[in-house]
Structure formats: C-alpha cells, structure tokens
PDB file of C-alpha atoms in Angstrom:
ATOM      1  CA  GLU I   1     -34.471 -94.740   7.338  1.00 70.00           C
ATOM      2  CA  ASP I   2     -33.587 -91.659   5.740  1.00 90.00           C
ATOM      3  CA  SER I   3     -31.678 -93.789   2.852  1.00 94.00           C
ATOM      4  CA  GLN I   4     -35.094 -94.526   1.052  1.00 95.00           C
ATOM      5  CA  ALA I   5     -36.222 -91.070   1.578  1.00 94.00           C
ATOM      6  CA  ILE I   6     -33.044 -89.517   0.017  1.00 96.00           C
ATOM      7  CA  LEU I   7     -33.354 -92.173  -2.618  1.00 97.00           C
ATOM      8  CA  ASP I   8     -36.780 -90.734  -3.190  1.00 96.00           C
ATOM      9  CA  MET I   9     -35.747 -87.496  -3.790  1.00 96.00           C
ATOM     10  CA  ILE I  10     -32.882 -88.095  -5.489  1.00 97.00           C
ATOM     11  CA  LYS I  11     -35.083 -89.534  -8.269  1.00 98.00           C
ATOM     12  CA  GLU I  12     -36.677 -86.526  -8.154  1.00 96.00           C
ATOM     13  CA  LEU I  13     -34.029 -84.548  -9.209  1.00 95.00           C
ATOM     14  CA  ALA I  14     -33.120 -86.859 -11.882  1.00 96.00           C
ATOM     15  CA  GLU I  15     -36.408 -86.916 -13.220  1.00 96.00           C
ATOM     16  CA  TYR I  16     -36.016 -83.134 -13.476  1.00 94.00           C
ATOM     17  CA  GLU I  17     -33.056 -83.290 -14.827  1.00 94.00           C
ATOM     18  CA  GLU I  18     -34.132 -85.659 -17.724  1.00 94.00           C
ATOM     19  CA  MET I  19     -31.558 -88.323 -16.022  1.00 96.00           C
ATOM     20  CA  LEU I  20     -33.505 -90.525 -14.251  1.00 97.00           C
ATOM     21  CA  ASP I  21     -32.371 -93.837 -15.968  1.00 97.00           C
ATOM     22  CA  GLN I  22     -29.172 -92.742 -15.225  1.00 95.00           C
ATOM     23  CA  VAL I  23     -30.087 -93.460 -11.307  1.00 97.00           C
ATOM     24  CA  GLU I  24     -28.069 -96.880 -10.401  1.00 96.00           C
ATOM     25  CA  ASN I  25     -28.297 -96.116  -6.457  1.00 97.00           C
ATOM     26  CA  THR I  26     -29.856 -98.036  -4.131  1.00 97.00           C
ATOM     27  CA  ALA I  27     -31.408 -97.416  -0.351  1.00 97.00           C
ATOM     28  CA  GLU I  28     -28.767 -99.668   0.671  1.00 97.00           C
ATOM     29  CA  GLN I  29     -26.183 -98.345  -0.919  1.00 97.00           C
ATOM     30  CA  LEU I  30     -26.761 -95.058   0.178  1.00 97.00           C
ATOM     31  CA  LYS I  31     -27.215 -96.599   4.076  1.00 96.00           C
ATOM     32  CA  LYS I  32     -24.009 -98.788   3.407  1.00 96.00           C
ATOM     33  CA  ASP I  33     -21.849 -95.230   1.857  1.00 97.00           C
ATOM     34  CA  GLY I  34     -23.424 -92.404   4.330  1.00 95.00           C
ATOM     35  CA  PHE I  35     -24.051 -94.090   7.262  1.00 92.00           C
ATOM     36  CA  GLY I  36     -22.061 -97.776   7.637  1.00 92.00           C
ATOM     37  CA  ASP I  37     -18.541 -98.230   9.141  1.00 95.00           C
ATOM     38  CA  LYS I  38     -16.271 -95.858   6.447  1.00 95.00           C
ATOM     39  CA  PRO I  39     -19.108 -93.021   5.903  1.00 96.00           C
ATOM     40  CA  ARG I  40     -17.954 -91.435   2.080  1.00 97.00           C
ATOM     41  CA  PHE I  41     -20.462 -88.337   2.850  1.00 97.00           C
ATOM     42  CA  THR I  42     -22.509 -86.715   4.986  1.00 96.00           C
ATOM     43  CA  ALA I  43     -26.350 -85.657   4.550  1.00 96.00           C
ATOM     44  CA  PHE I  44     -28.226 -83.202   6.154  1.00 95.00           C
ATOM     45  CA  ILE I  45     -31.998 -83.282   6.040  1.00 95.00           C
ATOM     46  CA  ALA I  46     -34.996 -80.819   6.742  1.00 92.00           C
ATOM     47  CA  GLU I  47     -38.297 -82.248   7.926  1.00 91.00           C
ATOM     48  CA  SER I  48     -42.048 -80.794   7.422  1.00 87.00           C
ATOM     49  CA  ASP I  49     -44.581 -82.568   9.496  1.00 86.00           C
ATOM     50  CA  GLY I  50     -42.582 -85.502   9.605  1.00 88.00           C
ATOM     51  CA  VAL I  51     -41.703 -85.611   6.159  1.00 88.00           C
ATOM     52  CA  ILE I  52     -38.103 -85.459   4.545  1.00 92.00           C
ATOM     53  CA  CYS I  53     -39.030 -81.984   2.201  1.00 93.00           C
ATOM     54  CA  VAL I  54     -35.580 -81.440   1.347  1.00 95.00           C
ATOM     55  CA  TYR I  55     -31.441 -82.572   1.428  1.00 96.00           C
ATOM     56  CA  ALA I  56     -28.022 -81.722   0.718  1.00 97.00           C
ATOM     57  CA  LEU I  57     -25.686 -84.821   0.412  1.00 97.00           C
ATOM     58  CA  TYR I  58     -22.015 -83.519   0.944  1.00 98.00           C
ATOM     59  CA  TYR I  59     -18.369 -85.173   1.280  1.00 98.00           C
ATOM     60  CA  TYR I  60     -15.383 -83.425   0.993  1.00 98.00           C
ATOM     61  CA  VAL I  61     -12.227 -83.134  -1.619  1.00 98.00           C
ATOM     62  CA  TYR I  62      -9.192 -81.635  -1.608  1.00 97.00           C
ATOM     63  CA  SER I  63      -7.628 -78.760  -3.559  1.00 97.00           C
ATOM     64  CA  THR I  64      -4.216 -78.959  -3.977  1.00 97.00           C
ATOM     65  CA  TRP I  65      -4.212 -75.082  -4.403  1.00 97.00           C
ATOM     66  CA  LYS I  66      -6.113 -74.248  -1.560  1.00 97.00           C
ATOM     67  CA  GLY I  67      -6.679 -77.518   0.653  1.00 98.00           C
ATOM     68  CA  THR I  68      -9.554 -78.907   2.313  1.00 98.00           C
ATOM     69  CA  CYS I  69     -12.994 -78.051   0.537  1.00 98.00           C
ATOM     70  CA  LEU I  70     -16.669 -79.444   0.894  1.00 98.00           C
ATOM     71  CA  TYR I  71     -18.124 -80.706  -1.954  1.00 98.00           C
ATOM     72  CA  MET I  72     -22.099 -80.554  -2.359  1.00 98.00           C
ATOM     73  CA  GLU I  73     -22.971 -83.368  -4.436  1.00 97.00           C
ATOM     74  CA  ASP I  74     -27.027 -82.578  -3.928  1.00 96.00           C
ATOM     75  CA  ILE I  75     -29.028 -80.096  -3.023  1.00 96.00           C
ATOM     76  CA  TYR I  76     -32.743 -80.610  -3.770  1.00 95.00           C
ATOM     77  CA  VAL I  77     -35.799 -79.251  -2.690  1.00 94.00           C
ATOM     78  CA  LYS I  78     -39.155 -80.956  -3.236  1.00 94.00           C
ATOM     79  CA  PRO I  79     -41.531 -78.553  -5.403  1.00 93.00           C
ATOM     80  CA  ALA I  80     -44.209 -78.198  -2.471  1.00 93.00           C
ATOM     81  CA  PHE I  81     -41.421 -76.742  -0.480  1.00 92.00           C
ATOM     82  CA  ARG I  82     -40.016 -74.480  -2.477  1.00 90.00           C
ATOM     83  CA  SER I  83     -39.664 -70.469  -1.596  1.00 90.00           C
ATOM     84  CA  LYS I  84     -40.250 -71.316   1.822  1.00 90.00           C
ATOM     85  CA  GLY I  85     -36.417 -70.499   2.876  1.00 90.00           C
ATOM     86  CA  VAL I  86     -35.766 -74.860   3.674  1.00 91.00           C
ATOM     87  CA  GLY I  87     -33.193 -74.578   0.693  1.00 90.00           C
ATOM     88  CA  MET I  88     -31.658 -71.435   1.586  1.00 93.00           C
ATOM     89  CA  GLY I  89     -31.630 -72.939   5.154  1.00 93.00           C
ATOM     90  CA  LEU I  90     -29.609 -76.317   4.300  1.00 94.00           C
ATOM     91  CA  ILE I  91     -27.216 -74.318   2.229  1.00 96.00           C
ATOM     92  CA  LYS I  92     -26.402 -72.286   5.137  1.00 97.00           C
ATOM     93  CA  ARG I  93     -26.127 -74.868   7.325  1.00 97.00           C
ATOM     94  CA  CYS I  94     -23.400 -76.726   4.589  1.00 97.00           C
ATOM     95  CA  VAL I  95     -21.578 -73.632   4.565  1.00 97.00           C
ATOM     96  CA  GLU I  96     -21.234 -73.220   8.589  1.00 98.00           C
ATOM     97  CA  GLN I  97     -20.439 -77.299   8.540  1.00 98.00           C
ATOM     98  CA  ALA I  98     -17.842 -75.792   5.877  1.00 98.00           C
ATOM     99  CA  THR I  99     -16.572 -72.929   7.849  1.00 98.00           C
ATOM    100  CA  GLN I 100     -16.362 -75.230  11.412  1.00 98.00           C
ATOM    101  CA  ASP I 101     -14.360 -77.820   9.679  1.00 98.00           C
ATOM    102  CA  ASP I 102     -12.208 -74.818   8.167  1.00 98.00           C
ATOM    103  CA  CYS I 103     -12.568 -75.412   4.318  1.00 98.00           C
ATOM    104  CA  ALA I 104     -11.214 -73.110   1.688  1.00 98.00           C
ATOM    105  CA  ARG I 105     -14.442 -73.704  -0.446  1.00 97.00           C
ATOM    106  CA  VAL I 106     -18.263 -74.914  -0.751  1.00 98.00           C
ATOM    107  CA  MET I 107     -18.626 -76.387  -4.108  1.00 96.00           C
ATOM    108  CA  TRP I 108     -21.195 -77.707  -6.271  1.00 96.00           C
ATOM    109  CA  GLN I 109     -22.360 -77.541  -9.801  1.00 94.00           C
ATOM    110  CA  ALA I 110     -25.888 -77.087 -11.471  1.00 94.00           C
ATOM    111  CA  LEU I 111     -27.215 -77.564 -15.286  1.00 93.00           C
ATOM    112  CA  ASP I 112     -26.586 -75.042 -18.036  1.00 91.00           C
ATOM    113  CA  TRP I 113     -29.775 -74.851 -18.589  1.00 93.00           C
ATOM    114  CA  ASN I 114     -31.487 -75.096 -14.811  1.00 93.00           C
ATOM    115  CA  GLU I 115     -32.109 -71.203 -14.679  1.00 93.00           C
ATOM    116  CA  PRO I 116     -34.062 -71.032 -11.512  1.00 91.00           C
ATOM    117  CA  ALA I 117     -31.499 -72.614  -9.969  1.00 92.00           C
ATOM    118  CA  LEU I 118     -28.339 -70.250 -11.380  1.00 94.00           C
ATOM    119  CA  ALA I 119     -30.295 -67.411 -10.547  1.00 94.00           C
ATOM    120  CA  PHE I 120     -30.561 -68.562  -6.891  1.00 93.00           C
ATOM    121  CA  TYR I 121     -26.964 -69.212  -6.517  1.00 95.00           C
ATOM    122  CA  ASN I 122     -26.364 -66.169  -8.331  1.00 94.00           C
ATOM    123  CA  LYS I 123     -28.780 -63.954  -6.436  1.00 94.00           C
ATOM    124  CA  ILE I 124     -27.362 -65.615  -2.876  1.00 95.00           C
ATOM    125  CA  GLY I 125     -23.459 -65.078  -3.998  1.00 96.00           C
ATOM    126  CA  ALA I 126     -22.342 -68.214  -4.903  1.00 96.00           C
ATOM    127  CA  ILE I 127     -20.122 -67.848  -8.430  1.00 93.00           C
ATOM    128  CA  THR I 128     -20.090 -70.237 -11.229  1.00 91.00           C
ATOM    129  CA  THR I 129     -16.533 -70.360 -12.846  1.00 90.00           C
ATOM    130  CA  ARG I 130     -16.253 -71.859 -16.947  1.00 86.00           C
ATOM    131  CA  GLU I 131     -13.234 -72.056 -17.432  1.00 89.00           C
ATOM    132  CA  TRP I 132     -13.077 -75.538 -15.259  1.00 87.00           C
ATOM    133  CA  LEU I 133     -15.259 -78.663 -16.992  1.00 83.00           C
ATOM    134  CA  PRO I 134     -16.098 -81.324 -14.984  1.00 87.00           C
ATOM    135  CA  ILE I 135     -14.105 -84.901 -16.849  1.00 92.00           C
ATOM    136  CA  ARG I 136     -14.728 -88.063 -15.527  1.00 93.00           C
ATOM    137  CA  PHE I 137     -14.945 -91.911 -16.273  1.00 96.00           C
ATOM    138  CA  THR I 138     -17.914 -94.070 -15.393  1.00 90.00           C
ATOM    139  CA  LYS I 139     -17.951 -98.072 -14.819  1.00 92.00           C
ATOM    140  CA  PRO I 140     -18.019 -98.943 -18.553  1.00 94.00           C
ATOM    141  CA  LEU I 141     -15.145 -96.322 -19.349  1.00 96.00           C
ATOM    142  CA  MET I 142     -12.977 -97.386 -16.323  1.00 96.00           C
ATOM    143  CA  ALA I 143     -13.263-100.959 -17.488  1.00 97.00           C
ATOM    144  CA  GLN I 144     -12.029 -99.781 -21.218  1.00 97.00           C
ATOM    145  CA  PHE I 145      -9.084 -97.923 -19.925  1.00 96.00           C
ATOM    146  CA  LEU I 146      -7.739-100.695 -17.635  1.00 96.00           C
ATOM    147  CA  GLU I 147      -7.876-103.118 -20.226  1.00 97.00           C
ATOM    148  CA  LYS I 148      -6.880-100.588 -22.522  1.00 97.00           C
ATOM    149  CA  TYR I 149      -3.858 -99.218 -21.013  1.00 95.00           C
ATOM    150  CA  GLN I 150      -2.972-102.995 -19.054  1.00 95.00           C
ATOM    151  CA  HIS I 151       0.494-102.255 -20.555  1.00 96.00           C
ATOM    152  CA  VAL I 152       1.406 -99.417 -18.362  1.00 95.00           C
ATOM    153  CA  ARG I 153       2.935-100.004 -14.830  1.00 95.00           C
ATOM    154  CA  SER I 154       1.069 -98.353 -11.917  1.00 94.00           C
ATOM    155  CA  GLN I 155       2.828 -96.192  -9.739  1.00 92.00           C
TER     156      GLN I 155
END
C-alpha cells in the first residue's frame, strides 16, 4: 500500500521543514482522499529496488484568469536518491500531465529559506512570485470564523 510510504515521506519532508508537529494526516485518510471513490489528489511515485524513493502529490485548482491549473502540493525525494534525476523525472511527469490536461500552469510552493530547492527550481526555468501571498484558515480558525460571523447570511 502506497499510502503508508507516502505518509512516511510526508513526515520526512515535514521534519526537514521543521514542521513535523503539524502533520495530522494518516495513511487511512490519504488512502480515502487519494484512492477512494472521489479522489481529491493524485500521486506519482518512483521506486528503486522496490522502495518508494520519491513522490509528487498534485491536484487541480482553477484560476479565474487562466483556467485549470495543476497544483503540486508536495514533491519529495529521499536524501539518498537526490541528484540522480528522479525528482526531475517526477516534475517532468507532472508537467506532462498538466500539458495533457490543457492546464494553464503548474504551481507549487517552497519555503523561502530552502535555498537548494529554490536554486533547483530556478535552474529548471520555474519562476517565483513574491506579489501573491498564501492566505489560509486552519480548522480552528474556520471554527472561530463561523462562530464570530454566524449572524452573516451565507449566499
């Protein structure tokens, strides 16, 4: 089952990003969300000697300006397999999928301090944007928002 292997790599990535304590997902949830009746994401993986060494997890988003876009939530290569082309191969696979699906763009994020990743993405021709900032509600913030604005009628 790939869900557990993907979750293990999600945790490795989160540990590198110093955010392991924020991972709440489970292998069961990944299985349901990615491989259930209504998949919410797709994951590409690559193996070496039967061991999953890299994954890219993506889904589609919609830009009102551009149309359908492919959003790479994660791309992660286990350290022992870096600089061997497997990450590049998975990015290429995502770009091929986006092209096949007539997407306007492929998007992803990197932490501003992750210089090796940023340098790699720049090297392959991807661009960074600084004018658009990610904004989010976490589950607790969603609950607070709904409580605070319960008097507002939903449209």
